[in-house]
Coordinates of C-alpha atoms in Angstrom, one line a residue:
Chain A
X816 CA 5.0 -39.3 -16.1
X817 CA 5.3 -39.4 -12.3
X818 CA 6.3 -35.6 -10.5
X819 CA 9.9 -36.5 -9.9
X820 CA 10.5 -38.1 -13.2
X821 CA 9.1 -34.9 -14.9
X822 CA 11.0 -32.5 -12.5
X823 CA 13.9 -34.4 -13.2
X824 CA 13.6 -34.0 -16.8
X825 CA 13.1 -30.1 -16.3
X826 CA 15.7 -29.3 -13.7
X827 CA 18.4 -30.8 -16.1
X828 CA 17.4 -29.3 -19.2
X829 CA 17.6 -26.1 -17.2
X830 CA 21.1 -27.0 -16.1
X831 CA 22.5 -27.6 -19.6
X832 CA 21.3 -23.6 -20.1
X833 CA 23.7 -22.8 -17.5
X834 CA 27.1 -21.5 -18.5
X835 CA 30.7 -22.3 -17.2
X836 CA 32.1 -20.0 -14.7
X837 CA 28.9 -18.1 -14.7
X838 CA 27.1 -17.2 -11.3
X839 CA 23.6 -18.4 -11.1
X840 CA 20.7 -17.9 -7.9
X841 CA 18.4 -20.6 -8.1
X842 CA 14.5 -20.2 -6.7
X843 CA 13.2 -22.5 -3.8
X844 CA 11.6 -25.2 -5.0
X845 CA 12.2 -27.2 -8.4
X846 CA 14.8 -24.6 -9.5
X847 CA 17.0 -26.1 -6.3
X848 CA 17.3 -29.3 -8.5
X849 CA 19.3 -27.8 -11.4
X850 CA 22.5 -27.8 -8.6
X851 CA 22.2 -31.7 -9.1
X852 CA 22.6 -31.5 -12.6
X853 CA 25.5 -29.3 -12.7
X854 CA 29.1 -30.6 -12.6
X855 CA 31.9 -29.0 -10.6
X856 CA 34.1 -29.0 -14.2
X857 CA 31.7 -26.1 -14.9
X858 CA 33.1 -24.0 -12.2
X859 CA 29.3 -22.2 -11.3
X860 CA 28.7 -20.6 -8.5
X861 CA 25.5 -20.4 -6.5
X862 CA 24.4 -17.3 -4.9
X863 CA 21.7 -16.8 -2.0
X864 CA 19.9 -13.6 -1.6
X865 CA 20.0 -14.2 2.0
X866 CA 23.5 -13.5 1.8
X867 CA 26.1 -16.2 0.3
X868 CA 28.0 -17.1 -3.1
X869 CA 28.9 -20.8 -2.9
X870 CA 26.3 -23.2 -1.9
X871 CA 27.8 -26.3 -2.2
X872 CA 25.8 -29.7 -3.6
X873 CA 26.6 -31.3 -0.8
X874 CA 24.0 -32.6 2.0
X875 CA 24.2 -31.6 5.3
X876 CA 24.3 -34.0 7.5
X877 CA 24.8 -33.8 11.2
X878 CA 28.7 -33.6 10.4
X879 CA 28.5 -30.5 8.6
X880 CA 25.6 -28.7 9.8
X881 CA 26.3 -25.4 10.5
X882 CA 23.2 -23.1 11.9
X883 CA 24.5 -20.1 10.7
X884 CA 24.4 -21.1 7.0
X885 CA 20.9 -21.7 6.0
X886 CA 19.8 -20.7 2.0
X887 CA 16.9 -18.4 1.6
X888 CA 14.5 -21.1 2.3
X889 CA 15.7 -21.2 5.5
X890 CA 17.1 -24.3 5.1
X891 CA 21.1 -25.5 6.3
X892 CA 23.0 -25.6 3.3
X893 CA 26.9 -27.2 2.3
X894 CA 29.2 -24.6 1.2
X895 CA 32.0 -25.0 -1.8
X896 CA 35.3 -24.2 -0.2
X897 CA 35.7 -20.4 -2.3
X898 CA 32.4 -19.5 0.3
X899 CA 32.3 -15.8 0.8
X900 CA 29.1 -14.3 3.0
X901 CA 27.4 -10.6 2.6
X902 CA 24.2 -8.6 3.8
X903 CA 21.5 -8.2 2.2
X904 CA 22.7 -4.7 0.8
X905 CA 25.5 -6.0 -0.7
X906 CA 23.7 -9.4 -2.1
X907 CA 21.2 -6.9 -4.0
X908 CA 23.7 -5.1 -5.2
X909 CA 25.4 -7.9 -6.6
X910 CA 21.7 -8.9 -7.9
X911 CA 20.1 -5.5 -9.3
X912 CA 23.6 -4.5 -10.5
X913 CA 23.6 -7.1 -13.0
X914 CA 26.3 -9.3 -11.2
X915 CA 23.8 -12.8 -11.4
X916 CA 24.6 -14.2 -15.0
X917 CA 21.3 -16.4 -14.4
X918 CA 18.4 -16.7 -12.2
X919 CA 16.2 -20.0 -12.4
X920 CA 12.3 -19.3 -11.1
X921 CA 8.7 -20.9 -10.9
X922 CA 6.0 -19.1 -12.6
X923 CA 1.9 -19.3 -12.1
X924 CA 1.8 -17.6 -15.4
X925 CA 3.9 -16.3 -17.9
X926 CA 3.4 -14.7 -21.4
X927 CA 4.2 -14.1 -24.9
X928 CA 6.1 -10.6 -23.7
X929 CA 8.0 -12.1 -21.2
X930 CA 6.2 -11.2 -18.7
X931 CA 6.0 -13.1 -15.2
X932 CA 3.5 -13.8 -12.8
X933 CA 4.6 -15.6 -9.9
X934 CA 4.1 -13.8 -6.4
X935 CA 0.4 -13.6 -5.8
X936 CA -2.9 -14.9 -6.3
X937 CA -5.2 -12.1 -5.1
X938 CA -7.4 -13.1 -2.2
X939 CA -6.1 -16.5 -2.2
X940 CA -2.5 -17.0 -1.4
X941 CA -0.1 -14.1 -1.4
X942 CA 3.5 -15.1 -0.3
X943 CA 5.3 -11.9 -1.5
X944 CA 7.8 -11.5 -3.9
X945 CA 10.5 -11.8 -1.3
X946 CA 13.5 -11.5 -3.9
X947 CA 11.7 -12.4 -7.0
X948 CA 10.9 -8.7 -8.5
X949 CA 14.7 -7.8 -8.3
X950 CA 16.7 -11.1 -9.4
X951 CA 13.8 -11.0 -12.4
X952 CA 14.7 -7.4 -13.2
X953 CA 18.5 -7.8 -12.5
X954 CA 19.9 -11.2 -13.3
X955 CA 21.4 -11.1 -17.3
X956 CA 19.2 -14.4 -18.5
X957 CA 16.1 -15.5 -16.9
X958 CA 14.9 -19.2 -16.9
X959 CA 11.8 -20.2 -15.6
X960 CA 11.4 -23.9 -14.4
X961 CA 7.9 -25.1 -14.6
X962 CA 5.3 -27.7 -15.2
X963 CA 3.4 -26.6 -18.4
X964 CA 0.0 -26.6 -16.8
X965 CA -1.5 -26.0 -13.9
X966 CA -2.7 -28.8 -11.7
X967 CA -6.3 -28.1 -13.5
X968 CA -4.8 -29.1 -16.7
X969 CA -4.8 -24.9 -17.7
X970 CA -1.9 -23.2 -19.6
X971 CA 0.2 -21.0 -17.5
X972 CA 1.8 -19.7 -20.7
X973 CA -0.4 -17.3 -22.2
X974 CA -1.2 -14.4 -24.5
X975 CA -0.8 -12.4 -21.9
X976 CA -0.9 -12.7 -17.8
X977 CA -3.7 -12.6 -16.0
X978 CA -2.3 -12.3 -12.0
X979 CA -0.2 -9.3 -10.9
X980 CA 3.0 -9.3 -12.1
X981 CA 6.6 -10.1 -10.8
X982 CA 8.8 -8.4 -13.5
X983 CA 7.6 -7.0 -16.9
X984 CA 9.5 -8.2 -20.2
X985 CA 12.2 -10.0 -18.5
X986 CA 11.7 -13.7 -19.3
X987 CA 14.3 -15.2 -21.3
X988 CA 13.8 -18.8 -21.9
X989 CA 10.6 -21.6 -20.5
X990 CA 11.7 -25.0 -19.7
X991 CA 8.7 -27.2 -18.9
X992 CA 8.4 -31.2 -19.0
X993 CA 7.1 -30.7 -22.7
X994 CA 8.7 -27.9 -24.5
X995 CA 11.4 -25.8 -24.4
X996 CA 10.6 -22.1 -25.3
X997 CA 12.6 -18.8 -26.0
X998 CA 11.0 -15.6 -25.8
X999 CA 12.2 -13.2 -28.5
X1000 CA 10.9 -9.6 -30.0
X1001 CA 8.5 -11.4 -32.0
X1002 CA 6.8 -13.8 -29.6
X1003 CA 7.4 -17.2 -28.5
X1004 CA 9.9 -19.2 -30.0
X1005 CA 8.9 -23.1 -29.5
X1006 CA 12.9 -24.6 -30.3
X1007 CA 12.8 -27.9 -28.5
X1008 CA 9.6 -30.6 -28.0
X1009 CA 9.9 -33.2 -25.5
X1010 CA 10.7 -36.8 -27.2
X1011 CA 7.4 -37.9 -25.6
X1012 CA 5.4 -35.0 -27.1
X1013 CA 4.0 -33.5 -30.5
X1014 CA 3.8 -29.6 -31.0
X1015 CA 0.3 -30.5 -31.6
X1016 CA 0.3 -31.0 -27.7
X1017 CA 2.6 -28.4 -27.1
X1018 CA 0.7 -26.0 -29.0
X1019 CA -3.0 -27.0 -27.5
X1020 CA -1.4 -27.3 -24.2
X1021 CA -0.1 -23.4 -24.5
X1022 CA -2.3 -20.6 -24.3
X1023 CA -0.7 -18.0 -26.6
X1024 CA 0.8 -18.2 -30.2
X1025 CA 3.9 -20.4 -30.5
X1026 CA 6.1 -20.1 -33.5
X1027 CA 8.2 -23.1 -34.6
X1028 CA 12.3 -23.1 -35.1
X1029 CA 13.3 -24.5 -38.1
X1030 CA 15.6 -26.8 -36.3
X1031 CA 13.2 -28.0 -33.9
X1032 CA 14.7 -30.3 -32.2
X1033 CA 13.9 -32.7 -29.1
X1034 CA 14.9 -32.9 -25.2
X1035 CA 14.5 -35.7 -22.4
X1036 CA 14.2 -39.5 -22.4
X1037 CA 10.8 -41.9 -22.3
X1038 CA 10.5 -42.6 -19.0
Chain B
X1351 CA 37.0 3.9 27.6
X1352 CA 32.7 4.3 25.7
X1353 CA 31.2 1.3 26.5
X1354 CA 27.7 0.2 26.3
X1355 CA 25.2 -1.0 28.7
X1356 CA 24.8 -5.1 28.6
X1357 CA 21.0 -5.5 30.1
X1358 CA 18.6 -8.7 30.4
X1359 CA 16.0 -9.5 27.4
X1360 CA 13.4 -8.1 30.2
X1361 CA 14.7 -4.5 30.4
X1362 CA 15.3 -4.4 26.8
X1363 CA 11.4 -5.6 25.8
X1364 CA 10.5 -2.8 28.3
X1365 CA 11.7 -0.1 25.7
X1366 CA 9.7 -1.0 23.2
X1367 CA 6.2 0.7 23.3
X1368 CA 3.0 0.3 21.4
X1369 CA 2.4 1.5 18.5
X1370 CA 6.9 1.7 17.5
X1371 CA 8.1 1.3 14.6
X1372 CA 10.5 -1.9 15.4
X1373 CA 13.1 -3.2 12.8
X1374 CA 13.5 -7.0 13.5
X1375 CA 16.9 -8.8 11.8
X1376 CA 16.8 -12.4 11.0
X1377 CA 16.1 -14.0 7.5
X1378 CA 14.0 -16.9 8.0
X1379 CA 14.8 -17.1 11.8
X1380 CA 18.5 -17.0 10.8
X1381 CA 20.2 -14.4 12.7
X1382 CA 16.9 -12.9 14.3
X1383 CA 17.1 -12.4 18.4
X1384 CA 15.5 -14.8 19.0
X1385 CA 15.8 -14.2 23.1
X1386 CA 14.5 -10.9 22.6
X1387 CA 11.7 -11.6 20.3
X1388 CA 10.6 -14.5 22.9
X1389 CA 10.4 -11.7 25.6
X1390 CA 8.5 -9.4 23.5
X1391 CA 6.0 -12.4 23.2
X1392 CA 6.2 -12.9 27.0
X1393 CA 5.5 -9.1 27.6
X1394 CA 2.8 -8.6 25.3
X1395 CA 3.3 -4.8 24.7
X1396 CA 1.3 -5.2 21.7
X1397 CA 0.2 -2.8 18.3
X1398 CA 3.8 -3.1 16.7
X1399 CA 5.0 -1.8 13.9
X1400 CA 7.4 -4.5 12.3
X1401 CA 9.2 -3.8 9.7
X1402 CA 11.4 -7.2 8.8
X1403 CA 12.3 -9.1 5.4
X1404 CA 9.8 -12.2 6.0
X1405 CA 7.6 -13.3 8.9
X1406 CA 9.8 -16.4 9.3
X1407 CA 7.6 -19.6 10.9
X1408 CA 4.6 -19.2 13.0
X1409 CA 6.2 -21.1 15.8
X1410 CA 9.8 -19.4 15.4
X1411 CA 11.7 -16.2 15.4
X1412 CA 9.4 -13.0 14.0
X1413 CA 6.5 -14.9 13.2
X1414 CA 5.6 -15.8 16.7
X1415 CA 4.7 -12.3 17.0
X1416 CA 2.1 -12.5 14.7
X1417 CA 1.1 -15.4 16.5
X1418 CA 0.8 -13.9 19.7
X1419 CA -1.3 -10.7 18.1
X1420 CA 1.9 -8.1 19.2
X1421 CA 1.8 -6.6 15.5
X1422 CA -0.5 -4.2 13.7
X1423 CA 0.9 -4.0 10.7
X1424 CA 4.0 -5.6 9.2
X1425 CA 6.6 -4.2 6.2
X1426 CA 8.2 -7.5 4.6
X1427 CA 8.7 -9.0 1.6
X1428 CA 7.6 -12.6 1.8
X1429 CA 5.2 -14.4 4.4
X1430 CA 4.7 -17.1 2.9
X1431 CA 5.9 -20.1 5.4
X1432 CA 3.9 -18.5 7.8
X1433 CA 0.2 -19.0 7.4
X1434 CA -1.0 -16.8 10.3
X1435 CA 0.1 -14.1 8.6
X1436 CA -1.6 -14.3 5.7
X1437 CA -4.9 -15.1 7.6
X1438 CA -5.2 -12.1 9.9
X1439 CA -3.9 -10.0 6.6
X1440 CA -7.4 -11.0 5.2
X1441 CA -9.0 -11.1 8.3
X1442 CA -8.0 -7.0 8.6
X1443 CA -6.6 -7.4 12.1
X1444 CA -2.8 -6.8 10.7
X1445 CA -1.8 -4.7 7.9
X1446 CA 0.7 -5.7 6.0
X1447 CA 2.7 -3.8 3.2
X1448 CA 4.6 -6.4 0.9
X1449 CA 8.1 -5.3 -0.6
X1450 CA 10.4 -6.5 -3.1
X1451 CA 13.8 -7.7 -0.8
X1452 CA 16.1 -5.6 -2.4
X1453 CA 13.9 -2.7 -2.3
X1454 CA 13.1 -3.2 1.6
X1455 CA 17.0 -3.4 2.1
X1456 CA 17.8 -0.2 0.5
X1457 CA 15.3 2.0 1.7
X1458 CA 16.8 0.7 5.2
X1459 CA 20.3 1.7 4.1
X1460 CA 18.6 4.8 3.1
X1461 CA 17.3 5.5 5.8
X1462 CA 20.1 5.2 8.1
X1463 CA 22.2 6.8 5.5
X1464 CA 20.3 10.2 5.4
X1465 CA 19.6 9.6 2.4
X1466 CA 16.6 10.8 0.2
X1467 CA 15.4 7.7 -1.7
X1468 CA 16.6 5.6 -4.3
X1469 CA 16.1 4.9 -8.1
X1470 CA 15.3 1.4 -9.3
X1471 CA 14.3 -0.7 -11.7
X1472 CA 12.4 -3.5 -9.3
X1473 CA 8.6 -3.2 -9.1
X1474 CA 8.4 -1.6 -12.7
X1475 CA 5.2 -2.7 -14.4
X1476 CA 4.1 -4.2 -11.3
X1477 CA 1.4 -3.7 -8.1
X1478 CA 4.7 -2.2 -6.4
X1479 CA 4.7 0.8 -8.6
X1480 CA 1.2 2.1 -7.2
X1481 CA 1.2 5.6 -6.1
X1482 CA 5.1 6.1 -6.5
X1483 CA 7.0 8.6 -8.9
X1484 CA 8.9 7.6 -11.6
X1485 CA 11.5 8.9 -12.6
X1486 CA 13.7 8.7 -16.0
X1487 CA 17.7 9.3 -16.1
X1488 CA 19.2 8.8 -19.6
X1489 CA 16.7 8.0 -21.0
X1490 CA 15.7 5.0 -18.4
X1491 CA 12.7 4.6 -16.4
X1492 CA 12.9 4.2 -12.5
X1493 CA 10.7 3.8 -9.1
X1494 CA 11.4 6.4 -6.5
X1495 CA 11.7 4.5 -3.3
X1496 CA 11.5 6.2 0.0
X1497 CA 13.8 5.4 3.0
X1498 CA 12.6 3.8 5.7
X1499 CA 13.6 3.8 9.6
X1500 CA 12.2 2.9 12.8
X1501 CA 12.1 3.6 16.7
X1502 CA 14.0 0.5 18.0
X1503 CA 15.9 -2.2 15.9
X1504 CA 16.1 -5.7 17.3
X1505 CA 19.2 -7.3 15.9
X1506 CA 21.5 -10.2 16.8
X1507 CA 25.4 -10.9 16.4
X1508 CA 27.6 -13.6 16.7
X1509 CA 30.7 -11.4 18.8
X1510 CA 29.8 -8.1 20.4
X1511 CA 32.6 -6.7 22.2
X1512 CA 31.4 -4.8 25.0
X1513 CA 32.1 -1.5 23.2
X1514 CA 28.8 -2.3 21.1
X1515 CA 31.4 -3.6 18.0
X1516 CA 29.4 -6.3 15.9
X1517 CA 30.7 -9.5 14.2
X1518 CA 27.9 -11.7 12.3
X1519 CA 29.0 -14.9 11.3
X1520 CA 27.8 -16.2 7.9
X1521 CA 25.0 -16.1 6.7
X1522 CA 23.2 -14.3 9.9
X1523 CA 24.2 -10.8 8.7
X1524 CA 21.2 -10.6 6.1
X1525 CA 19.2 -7.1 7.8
X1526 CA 21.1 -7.0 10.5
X1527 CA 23.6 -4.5 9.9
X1528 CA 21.4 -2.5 7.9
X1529 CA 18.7 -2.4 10.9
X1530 CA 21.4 -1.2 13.3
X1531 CA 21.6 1.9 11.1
X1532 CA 18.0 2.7 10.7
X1533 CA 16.9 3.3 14.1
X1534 CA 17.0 5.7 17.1
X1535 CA 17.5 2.7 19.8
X1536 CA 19.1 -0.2 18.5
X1537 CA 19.6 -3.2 20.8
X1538 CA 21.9 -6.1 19.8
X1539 CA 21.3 -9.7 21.2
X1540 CA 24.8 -11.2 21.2
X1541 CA 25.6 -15.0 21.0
X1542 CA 28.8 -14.1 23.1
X1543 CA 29.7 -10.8 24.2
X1544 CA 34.0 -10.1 24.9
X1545 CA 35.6 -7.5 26.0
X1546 CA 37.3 -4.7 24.4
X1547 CA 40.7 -6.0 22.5
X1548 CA 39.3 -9.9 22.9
X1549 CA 39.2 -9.7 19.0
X1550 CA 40.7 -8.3 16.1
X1551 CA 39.0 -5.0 15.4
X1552 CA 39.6 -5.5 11.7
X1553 CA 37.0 -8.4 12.2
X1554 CA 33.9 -6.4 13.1
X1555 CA 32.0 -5.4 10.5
X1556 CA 29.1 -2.9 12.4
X1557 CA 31.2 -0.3 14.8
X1558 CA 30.1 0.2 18.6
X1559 CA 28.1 3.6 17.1
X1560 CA 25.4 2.2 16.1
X1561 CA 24.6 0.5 19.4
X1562 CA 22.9 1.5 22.1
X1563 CA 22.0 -1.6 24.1
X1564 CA 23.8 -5.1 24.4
X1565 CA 21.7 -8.3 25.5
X1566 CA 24.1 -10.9 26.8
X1567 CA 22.3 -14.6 25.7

């Protein structure tokens, strides 16, 4: 499966999680893609922590660009018409307050207590945690939007993490190209395989214990 | 009638010492001074304090003064797009103190707030507890952050009427009014200054106050 094809598969998966009417940050990167997947029917809303609810799906092109709307990549973004703007005091209140209904991140690692790794690899690359730590510990559901190893092949679910952590116990649900997985009290709940995929796969391709719904069912097409 | 002194980036880079704590508004570039910040480069004052939310783009906006070596350590939460950063972090010749956003903003507010600190739940379980107390309230765990301030903030708006009144458009506010509460000297680049009764005063969003310096772009 080529990247996009296997992003693609992800991101929309991800977006079916989303609720109607429900207010939703996504992280830079793959999480940006769920927007695509979304339809304005649903009524969501996007917020930025760098200060904006309503990105809009739209490109920018030289007709819209506006400089002083960027997202918090940095980057120019559209804007849906109900736009409203705020500081950054304001747009964490409206994150650690428990305002966000759902927050869509990338992980390095995450494990079978929810836990989430995904702001530094010590003495190698350490971006910071920019907004991460609080959306994780503030938004109502978290989603994380990955690939379901890393690009050595390894699981980046495990047991239990092994770089610093973002957020303790906060991980909700793990969408990857193969598997869709909740995390409850007991563990990890495998509910959806891929249709290309076995658990078998899923299960030697996962570094901690995965139990297996009942109603297992299956996600995606063959590409 | 109080107004406030409009003065060139030159004389306002001159007030800025080594060694100051500087608060620097911008999010990625977006809504940072970016006049100022290139006269700060120009000046080379040197072993800065910068306390900002990221270190934007080694070519543009905060990050060019990691570039240029003006900073010895840095409070931000992400440095990511700028590689320099990271590389005189582990080289030792900056310091740099990485903070969760939300936290960095409120011990900002707190600071220029007179308030004491904050409760929260960000950083539990984490590296960013280290050393801090924590604190329970019904029965729920906290952090106690500290507030933070500084000797100068560098900030930019959109409108600044020349009674120091603020108006940032979009999404350019991000630190900027929280900055401009936080410090002793606060010096606000302005995309167009007006004068006093040009706008609707119901429109500014930072009051005149807060302000001690305007820099006309």
């Amino acid at each position: 499966m080529d990247k996009q094809a296997l992003r693609n598969r992800i991101v929309k998966r991800v977006a079916e999680e989303l609720k109607p009417g429900s207010l939703v940050n996504l992280g830079i990167g793959m999480p940006t893609l769920v927007a695509n997947h979304v339809s304005d029917e649903m009524g969501i809303l996007f917020q930025s922590e760098n200060g904006m609810i309503g990105i809009g799906r739209d490109a920018v092109t030289d007709d819209n660009l506006d400089v002083d709307i960027t997202n918090a990549g940095g980057q120019p973004v559209s804007t849906v018409p109900e736009v409203s703007y705020f500081d950054s005091s304001l747009s964490f209140a409206i994150i650690r307050g428990g305002h966000v209904d759902s927050t869509v991140l990338g992980a390095l690692e995450v494990d079978a207590e929810g836990n989430l790794a995904n702001w530094i690899i010590p003495g190698k690359m350490v971006p910071g945690m920019g907004g991460a730590m609080d959306l994780v510990t503030g938004a109502k559901q978290v989603i994380i939007a990955m690939e379901h190893c890393n690009k050595n092949g390894e699981p980046k679910i495990l047991q239990r993490c092994n770089l610093p952590l973002t957020a303790k116990g906060q991980v909700n649900l793990i969408v990857t190209e193969m598997a869709v997985i909740e995390v409850t009290e007991n563990g990890l709940l495998l509910t959806e395989i891929a249709v290309d995929t076995t658990v078998e796969q899923v299960i030697k391709a996962t570094g901690a214990e995965l139990k297996i719904a009942s109603d297992l069912k299956t996600f995606g097409e063959i590409e | 009638m109080q107004l406030k002194p409009i003065i060139s980036p030159e004389q306002a880079v001159e007030k800025i010492k080594p060694n100051d704590r500087v608060m620097i508004g911008g999010f990625m570039a977006t809504g940072s001074p970016l006049n100022v910040i290139n006269h700060l480069v120009d000046l080379g004052t040197g072993e800065l304090n910068i306390i900002c939310t990221d270190t934007g783009y080694a070519d543009k906006g905060i990050g060019q003064l990691i570039s240029s070596k003006q900073a010895k350590s840095v409070k931000a939460s992400h440095i990511g797009l700028n590689p320099e950063t990271g590389r005189q972090m582990n080289t030792g010749e900056l310091e740099v103190e990485l903070i969760p956003q939300g936290t960095l903003a409120e011990r900002i507010r707190c600071g220029g707030a007179g308030m004491g600190g904050f409760l929260t739940k960000t950083g539990l379980g984490t590296m960013v507890e280290e050393g801090k107390q924590k604190v329970t309230v019904e029965g729920e765990e906290y952090l106690l952050e500290m507030p933070l301030t500084a000797d100068v903030a560098l900030i930019k708006a959109s409108i600044v009427d020349k009674a120091g009144n603020c108006i940032f458009n979009k999404t350019t506010k991000n630190f900027n009014p929280l900055m401009a509460t936080a410090a002793k000297l606060v010096i606000v680049e302005a995309e167009q200054v007006v004068e006093v009764g040009d706008v609707e005063a119901d429109r500014f969003t930072l009051p005149g106050t807060f302000v001690d310096f305007i820099v006309a772009v």
